[in-house]
XYZ file of C-alpha atoms in Angstrom:
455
model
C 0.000 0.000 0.000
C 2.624 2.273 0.538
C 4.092 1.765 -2.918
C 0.458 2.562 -4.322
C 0.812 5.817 -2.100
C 3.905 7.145 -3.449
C 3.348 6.536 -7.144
C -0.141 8.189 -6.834
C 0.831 11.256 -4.924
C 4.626 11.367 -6.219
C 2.694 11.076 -10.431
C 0.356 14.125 -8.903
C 2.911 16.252 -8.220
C 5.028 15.901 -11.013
C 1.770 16.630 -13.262
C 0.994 19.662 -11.237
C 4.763 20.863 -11.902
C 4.402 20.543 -15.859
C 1.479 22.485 -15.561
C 2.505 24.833 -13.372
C 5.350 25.130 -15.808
C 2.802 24.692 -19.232
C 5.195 21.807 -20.517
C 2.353 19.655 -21.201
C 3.916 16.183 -19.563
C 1.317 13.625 -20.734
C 3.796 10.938 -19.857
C 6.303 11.436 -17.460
C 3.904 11.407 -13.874
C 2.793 8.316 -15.018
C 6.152 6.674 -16.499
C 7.496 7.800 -12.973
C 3.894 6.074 -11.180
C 4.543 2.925 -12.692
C 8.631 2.749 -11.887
C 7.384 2.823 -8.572
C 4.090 0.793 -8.685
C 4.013 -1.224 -11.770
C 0.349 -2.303 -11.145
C -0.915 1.769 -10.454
C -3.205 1.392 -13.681
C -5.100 -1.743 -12.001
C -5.211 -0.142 -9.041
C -7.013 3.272 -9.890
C -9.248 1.677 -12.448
C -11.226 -0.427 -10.036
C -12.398 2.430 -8.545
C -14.787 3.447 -11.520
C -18.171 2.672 -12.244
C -17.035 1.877 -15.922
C -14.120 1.752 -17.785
C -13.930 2.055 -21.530
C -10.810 1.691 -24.145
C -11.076 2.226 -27.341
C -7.987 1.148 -30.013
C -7.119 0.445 -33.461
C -4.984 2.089 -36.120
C -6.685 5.668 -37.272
C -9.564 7.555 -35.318
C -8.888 6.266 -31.839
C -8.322 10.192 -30.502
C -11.395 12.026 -32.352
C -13.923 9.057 -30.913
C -12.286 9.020 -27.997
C -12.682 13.045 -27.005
C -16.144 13.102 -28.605
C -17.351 9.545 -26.364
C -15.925 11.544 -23.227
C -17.198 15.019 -24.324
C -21.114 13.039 -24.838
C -20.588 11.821 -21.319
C -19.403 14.700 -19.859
C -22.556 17.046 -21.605
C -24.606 13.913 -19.819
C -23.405 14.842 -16.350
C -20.920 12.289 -15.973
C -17.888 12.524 -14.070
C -15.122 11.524 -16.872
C -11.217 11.169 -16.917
C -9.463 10.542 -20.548
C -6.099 11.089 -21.933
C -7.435 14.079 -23.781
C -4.369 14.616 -25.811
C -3.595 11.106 -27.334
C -0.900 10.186 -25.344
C -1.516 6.437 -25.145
C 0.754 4.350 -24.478
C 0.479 2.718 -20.866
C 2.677 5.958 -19.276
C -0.093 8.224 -20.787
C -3.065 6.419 -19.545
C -1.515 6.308 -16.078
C -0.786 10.253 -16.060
C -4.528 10.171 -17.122
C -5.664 8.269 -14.289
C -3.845 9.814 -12.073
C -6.368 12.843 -12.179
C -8.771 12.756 -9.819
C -11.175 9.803 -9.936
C -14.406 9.927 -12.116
C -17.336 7.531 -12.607
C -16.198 6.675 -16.065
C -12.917 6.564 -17.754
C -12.489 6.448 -21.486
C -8.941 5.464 -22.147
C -7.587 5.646 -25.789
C -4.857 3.061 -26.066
C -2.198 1.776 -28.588
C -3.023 -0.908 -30.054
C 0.579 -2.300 -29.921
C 0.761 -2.047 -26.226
C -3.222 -3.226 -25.837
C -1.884 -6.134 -23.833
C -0.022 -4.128 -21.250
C -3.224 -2.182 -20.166
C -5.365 -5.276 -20.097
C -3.213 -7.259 -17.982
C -4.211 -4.738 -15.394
C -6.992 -2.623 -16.463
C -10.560 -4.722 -16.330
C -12.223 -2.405 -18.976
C -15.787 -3.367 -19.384
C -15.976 -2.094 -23.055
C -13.025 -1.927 -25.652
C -13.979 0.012 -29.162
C -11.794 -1.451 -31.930
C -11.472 1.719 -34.899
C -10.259 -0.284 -37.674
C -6.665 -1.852 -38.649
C -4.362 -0.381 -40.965
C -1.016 -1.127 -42.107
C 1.110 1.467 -39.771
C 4.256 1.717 -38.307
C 5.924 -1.752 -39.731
C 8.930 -1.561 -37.451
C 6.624 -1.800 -34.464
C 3.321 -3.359 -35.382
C 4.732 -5.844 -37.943
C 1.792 -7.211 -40.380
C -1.991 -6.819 -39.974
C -2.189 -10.662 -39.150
C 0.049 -9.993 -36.362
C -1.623 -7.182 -34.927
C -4.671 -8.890 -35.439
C -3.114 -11.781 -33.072
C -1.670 -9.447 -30.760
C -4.749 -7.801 -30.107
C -7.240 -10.782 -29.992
C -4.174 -11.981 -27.219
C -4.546 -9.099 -25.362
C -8.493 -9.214 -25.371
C -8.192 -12.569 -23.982
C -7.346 -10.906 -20.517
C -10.922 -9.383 -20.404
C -13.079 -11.841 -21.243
C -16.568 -10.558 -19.784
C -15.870 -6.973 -21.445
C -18.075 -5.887 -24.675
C -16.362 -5.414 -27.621
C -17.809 -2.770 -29.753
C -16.304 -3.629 -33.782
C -16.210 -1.720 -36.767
C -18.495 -4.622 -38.900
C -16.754 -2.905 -42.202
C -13.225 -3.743 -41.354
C -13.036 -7.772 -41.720
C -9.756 -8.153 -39.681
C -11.622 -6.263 -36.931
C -14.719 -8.886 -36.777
C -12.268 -11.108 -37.096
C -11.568 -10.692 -33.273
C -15.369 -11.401 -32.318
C -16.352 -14.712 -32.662
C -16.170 -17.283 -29.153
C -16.590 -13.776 -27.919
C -19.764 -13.516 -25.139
C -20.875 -10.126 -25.934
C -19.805 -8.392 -29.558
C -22.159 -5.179 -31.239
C -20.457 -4.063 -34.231
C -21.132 -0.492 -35.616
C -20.418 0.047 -39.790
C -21.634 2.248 -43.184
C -23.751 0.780 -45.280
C -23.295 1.837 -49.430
C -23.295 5.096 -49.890
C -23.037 7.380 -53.119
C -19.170 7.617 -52.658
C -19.148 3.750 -52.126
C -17.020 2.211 -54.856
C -17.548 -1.012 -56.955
C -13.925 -1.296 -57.177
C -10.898 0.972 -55.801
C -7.136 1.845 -56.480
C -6.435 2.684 -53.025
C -4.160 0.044 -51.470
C -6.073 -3.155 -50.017
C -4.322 -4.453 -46.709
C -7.099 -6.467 -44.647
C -8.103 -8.114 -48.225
C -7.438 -11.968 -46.962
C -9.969 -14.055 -45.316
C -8.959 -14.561 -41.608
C -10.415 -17.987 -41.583
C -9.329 -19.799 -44.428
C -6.838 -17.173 -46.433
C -8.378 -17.148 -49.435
C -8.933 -13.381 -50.784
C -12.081 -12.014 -49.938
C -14.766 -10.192 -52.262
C -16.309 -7.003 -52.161
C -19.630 -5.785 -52.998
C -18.536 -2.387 -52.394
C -15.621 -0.098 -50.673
C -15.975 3.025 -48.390
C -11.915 3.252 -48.376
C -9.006 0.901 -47.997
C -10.373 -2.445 -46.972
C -13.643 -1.283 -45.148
C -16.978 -1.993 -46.851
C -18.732 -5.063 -47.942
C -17.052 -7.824 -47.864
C -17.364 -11.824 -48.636
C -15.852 -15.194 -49.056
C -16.389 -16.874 -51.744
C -14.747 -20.210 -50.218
C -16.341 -20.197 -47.307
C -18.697 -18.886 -44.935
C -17.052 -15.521 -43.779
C -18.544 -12.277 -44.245
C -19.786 -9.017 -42.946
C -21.389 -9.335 -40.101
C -24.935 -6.787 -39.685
C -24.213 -3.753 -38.259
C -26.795 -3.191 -34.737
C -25.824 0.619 -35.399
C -25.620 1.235 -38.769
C -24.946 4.635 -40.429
C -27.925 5.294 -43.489
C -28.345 8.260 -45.771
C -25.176 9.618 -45.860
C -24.368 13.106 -47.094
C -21.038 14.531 -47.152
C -19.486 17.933 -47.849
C -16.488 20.192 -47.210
C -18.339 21.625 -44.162
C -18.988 18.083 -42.630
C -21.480 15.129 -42.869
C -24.738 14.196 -41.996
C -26.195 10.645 -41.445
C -29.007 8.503 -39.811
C -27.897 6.478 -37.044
C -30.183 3.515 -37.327
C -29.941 1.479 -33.983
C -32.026 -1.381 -31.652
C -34.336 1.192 -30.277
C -34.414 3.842 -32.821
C -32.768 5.884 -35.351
C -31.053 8.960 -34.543
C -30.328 11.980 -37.134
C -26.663 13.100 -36.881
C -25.164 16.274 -38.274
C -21.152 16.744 -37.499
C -18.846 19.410 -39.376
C -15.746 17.171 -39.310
C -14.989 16.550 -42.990
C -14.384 13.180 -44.268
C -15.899 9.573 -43.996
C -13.270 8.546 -41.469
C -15.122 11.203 -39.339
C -17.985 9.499 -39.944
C -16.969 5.940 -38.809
C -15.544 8.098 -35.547
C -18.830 9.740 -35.180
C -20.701 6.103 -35.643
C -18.407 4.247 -32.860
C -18.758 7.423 -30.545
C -22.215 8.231 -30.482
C -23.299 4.032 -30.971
C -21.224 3.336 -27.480
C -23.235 6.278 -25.954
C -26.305 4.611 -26.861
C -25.342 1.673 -25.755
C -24.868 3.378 -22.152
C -28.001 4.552 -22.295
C -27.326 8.094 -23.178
C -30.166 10.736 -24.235
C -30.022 10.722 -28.058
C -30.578 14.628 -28.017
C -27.479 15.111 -25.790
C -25.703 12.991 -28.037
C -26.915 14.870 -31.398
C -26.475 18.331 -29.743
C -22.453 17.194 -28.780
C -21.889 15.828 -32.063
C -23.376 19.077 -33.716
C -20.566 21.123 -32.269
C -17.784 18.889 -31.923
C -14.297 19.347 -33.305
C -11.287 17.613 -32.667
C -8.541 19.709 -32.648
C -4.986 18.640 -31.936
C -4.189 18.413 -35.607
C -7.096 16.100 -36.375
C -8.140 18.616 -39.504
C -7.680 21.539 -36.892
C -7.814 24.761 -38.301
C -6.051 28.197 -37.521
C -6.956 31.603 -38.969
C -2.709 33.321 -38.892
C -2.263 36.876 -40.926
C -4.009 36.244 -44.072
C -4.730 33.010 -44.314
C -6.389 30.061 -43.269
C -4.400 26.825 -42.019
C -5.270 23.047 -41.119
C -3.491 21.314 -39.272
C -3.722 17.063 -40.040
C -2.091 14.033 -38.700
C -1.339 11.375 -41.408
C 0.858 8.515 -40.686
C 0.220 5.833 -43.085
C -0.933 5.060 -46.703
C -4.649 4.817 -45.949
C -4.656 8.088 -43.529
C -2.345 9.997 -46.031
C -4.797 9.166 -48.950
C -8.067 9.875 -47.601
C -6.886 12.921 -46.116
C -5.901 14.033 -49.183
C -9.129 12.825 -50.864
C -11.182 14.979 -47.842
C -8.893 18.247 -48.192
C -8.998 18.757 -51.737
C -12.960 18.107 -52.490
C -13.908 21.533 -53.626
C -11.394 23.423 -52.649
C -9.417 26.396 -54.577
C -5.741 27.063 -54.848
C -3.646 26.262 -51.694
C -0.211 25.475 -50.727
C 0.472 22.271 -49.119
C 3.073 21.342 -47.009
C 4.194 17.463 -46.226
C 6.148 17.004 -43.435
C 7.264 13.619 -42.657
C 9.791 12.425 -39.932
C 10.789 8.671 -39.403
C 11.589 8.445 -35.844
C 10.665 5.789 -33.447
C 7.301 7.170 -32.877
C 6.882 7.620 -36.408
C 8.011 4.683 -37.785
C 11.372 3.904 -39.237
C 10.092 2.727 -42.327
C 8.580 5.567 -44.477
C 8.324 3.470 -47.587
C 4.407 3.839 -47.189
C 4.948 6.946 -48.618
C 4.787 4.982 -52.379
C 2.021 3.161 -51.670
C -0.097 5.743 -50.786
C -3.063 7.287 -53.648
C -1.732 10.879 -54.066
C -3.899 11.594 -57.139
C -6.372 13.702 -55.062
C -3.369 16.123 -54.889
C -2.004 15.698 -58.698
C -5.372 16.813 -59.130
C -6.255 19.601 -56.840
C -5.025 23.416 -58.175
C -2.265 23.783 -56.195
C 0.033 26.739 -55.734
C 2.995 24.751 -54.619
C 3.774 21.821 -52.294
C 6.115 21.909 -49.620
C 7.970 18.801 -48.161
C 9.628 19.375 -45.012
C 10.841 17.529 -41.873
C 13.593 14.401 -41.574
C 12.358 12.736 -44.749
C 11.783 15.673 -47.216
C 14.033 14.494 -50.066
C 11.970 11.090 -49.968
C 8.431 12.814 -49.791
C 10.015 15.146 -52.194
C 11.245 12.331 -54.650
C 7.847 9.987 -54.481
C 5.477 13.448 -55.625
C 7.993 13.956 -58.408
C 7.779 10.716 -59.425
C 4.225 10.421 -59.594
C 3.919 13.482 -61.804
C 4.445 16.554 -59.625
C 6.568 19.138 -61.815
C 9.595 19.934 -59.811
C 9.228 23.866 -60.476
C 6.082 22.988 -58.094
C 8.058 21.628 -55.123
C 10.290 23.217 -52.390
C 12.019 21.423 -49.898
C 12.519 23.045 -46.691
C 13.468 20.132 -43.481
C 13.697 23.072 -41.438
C 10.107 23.063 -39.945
C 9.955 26.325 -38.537
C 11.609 27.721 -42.092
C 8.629 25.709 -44.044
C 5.925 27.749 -42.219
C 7.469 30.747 -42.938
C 8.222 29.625 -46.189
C 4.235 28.936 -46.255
C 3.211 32.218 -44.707
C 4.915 34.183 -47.512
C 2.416 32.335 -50.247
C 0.273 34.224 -52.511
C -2.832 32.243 -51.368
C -5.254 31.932 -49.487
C -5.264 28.373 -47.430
C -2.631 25.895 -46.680
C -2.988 22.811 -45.583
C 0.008 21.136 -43.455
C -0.366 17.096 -43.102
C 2.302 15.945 -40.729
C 3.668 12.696 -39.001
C 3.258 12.589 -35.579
C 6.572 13.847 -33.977
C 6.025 16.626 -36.439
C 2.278 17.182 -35.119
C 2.995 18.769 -31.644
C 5.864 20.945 -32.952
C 4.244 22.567 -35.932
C 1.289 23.372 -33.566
C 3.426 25.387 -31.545
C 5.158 26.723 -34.165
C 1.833 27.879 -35.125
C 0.386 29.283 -32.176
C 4.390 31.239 -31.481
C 3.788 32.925 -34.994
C 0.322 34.123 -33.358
C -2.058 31.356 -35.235
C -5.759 31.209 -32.626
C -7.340 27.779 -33.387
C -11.261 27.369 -34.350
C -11.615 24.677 -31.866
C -12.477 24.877 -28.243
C -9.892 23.296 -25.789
C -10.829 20.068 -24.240
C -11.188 19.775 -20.496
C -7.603 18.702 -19.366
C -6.297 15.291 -17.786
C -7.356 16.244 -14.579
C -11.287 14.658 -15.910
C -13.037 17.578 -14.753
C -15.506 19.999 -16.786
């Protein structure tokens, strides 16, 4: 007990001291709790009424602000990493707040296994599963395994799984309690698709699977024509879809109901983000107007598609770290949009992933296609960013390379237009956002309630 003592009060004081002294420190309390009690996360989460993680590759910090943000608008007491630091240090600095009722804990899906060992969550939300990060994650299949490993240390919890993403319901069955949440076909729904197909095998028998349709990637309809495997129905389904550059707007269609949704994040990976958020607060039994009224107003920030108004122009700020995210964010940016500069920064360090050969495989044609004033490639691996647009048809009179990030937003500023859009790995995310707001930049979304869980 005394260990328990000194990691919890020891953590607190250390994340009152970063602050105290604005440095942010969504790690370090709890990378110092657990040194001293390697079991703090177990401890602390038995406490709340109900705990909640939600994983996978892309959209695991949009649906998990906007599921905490619901709750919070439904008068629940709620602690969440807020700012996407999840790896087991970051949830522990999380928890460390002061305790809630419910916890929503986003959570790397690499290091899933480390939080379950300890943390008893009574619902996990799985996103989807993209190729990412090679060095770390290896292949899909072994994610896959990884995570349905890791799940096996919870087995009374719910699992909540995107029905569109077949190595996703591949984790459900000889589960006890599974809802899945997907799309169904939609006017942007394609027959066929040139984006690149990962999750395209059958899990059970590894044949290659069929699709009626594709939303992006490997998420839509899907079949196997050997055997028996398929897509499962969706219990909350997304109907009626209409999208545009100021946002979406779908029928939930659910068990009890069917809710109308409006959200202005752009984009049908918003959408799926939207679906999983507002389906889990449904399933907990929250008022659908509450949940239509958060959703109405709710936007990310943090460089998910965060936008800045800086001197003359208009910025946004996106996170892209591998071929699927890179592609539809360009597909989402450049729908109906005029002349703008765009600026690619891409790093390769550990937390990026070492291997940046993604970069070829990812569908760049939105941007070949988009009237652009220039594109900028900046950070560690600007040549290579540089070298892949050239080669896919980008004139070189329309590139500058600038690895300097601070000289690539000046660089930027100094642009005859209008916009500019800045898609960054995720070591660059943090830093161009203060190299943002230091040049004066005020963001158009509302802060989120800190670590510390309260309103």
């Amino acid at each position: 007990m005394l260990r328990a003592f000194l990691a919890l009060w020891i953590g607190r004081l250390v994340a009152l001291l970063f602050r105290w002294l604005k440095r942010g420190g969504t790690s370090l309390p709890g990378y110092l709790a657990l040194k001293i009690d390697p079991q703090l996360m177990g401890r602390l989460t038995s406490r709340y009424e109900k705990v909640i993680i939600v994983t996978g590759t892309n959209g695991k910090t949009t649906t998990t602000n906007l599921l905490a943000s619901i709750l919070r608008a439904a008068g629940l007491k709620v602690v969440h990493n807020s700012e996407g630091a999840n790896m087991p240090a970051g949830v522990a600095t999380a928890l460390l707040a002061r305790r809630g009722e419910v916890a929503v804990l986003e959570v790397d899906e690499g290091t899933l296994g480390l939080v379950t060992r300890q943390v008893k969550a009574g619902l996990v939300i799985i996103t989807n599963l993209l190729r990412d990060q090679l060095d770390r994650y290896h292949e899909l299949e072994q994610l896959a395994a990884a995570i349905s490993r890791a799940l096996a240390a919870i087995p009374a919890a719910t699992l909540f799984l995107n029905a569109d993403d077949s190595l996703v319901t591949s984790l459900g069955p000889g589960r006890g309690k599974v809802r899945y949440f997907g799309l169904a076909r939609t006017p942007w729904s394609q027959a066929t698709t040139s984006e690149v197909l990962e999750g395209h095998i059958c899990p059970r028998c590894r044949r290659p699977l069929q699709f009626n349709f594709y939303h992006y990637s490997h998420l839509g309809n899907y079949y196997c024509p050997q055997c028996s495997y398929s897509r499962p129905p969706a219990d909350y389904e997304a109907r009626e879809l209409e999208l545009s550059s100021a946002g979406a707007r779908f029928d939930l269609v659910y068990p009890a109901g069917k809710l109308a949704l409006r959200t202005p994040m752009p984009g049908i990976y918003n959408v799926y983000n939207v679906l999983a958020a507002a389906s889990v607060a449904l399933l907990l039994k929250i008022d659908p107007a509450t949940i239509a009224r958060v959703v109405a107003t709710f936007l990310p920030g943090q460089g998910r598609a965060e936008t800045f108004s800086l001197r003359d122009k208009r910025l946004t700020l996106m996170l892209v770290k591998n071929p699927t995210g890179l592609s539809v964010a360009l597909k989402t940016l450049t729908a109906g949009r005029g002349k703008a500069t765009y600026l690619l920064a891409i790093n390769d360090l550990a937390a990026d992933g070492r291997d940046v050969s993604w970069l070829w495989d990812a569908d760049i044609s939105p941007l070949l296609q988009a009237p652009y004033h220039r594109i900028i490639c900046a950070g560690l691996r600007a040549g290579d960013m540089a070298l892949c647009l050239k080669y896919q048809g980008v004139k070189e009179a329309d590139l500058k390379v600038i690895p300097d990030q601070e000289e690539s937003v000046d660089f930027l500023l100094g642009e005859p237009v209008d916009e500019g859009l800045i898609l960054c790995t995720y070591t660059n995310l943090a830093l161009y956002r203060r190299i943002l707001k230091a040049r004066g930049a005020v963001s158009e979304v509302t802060p989120l309630p800190s670590l510390s869980g309260t309103p």
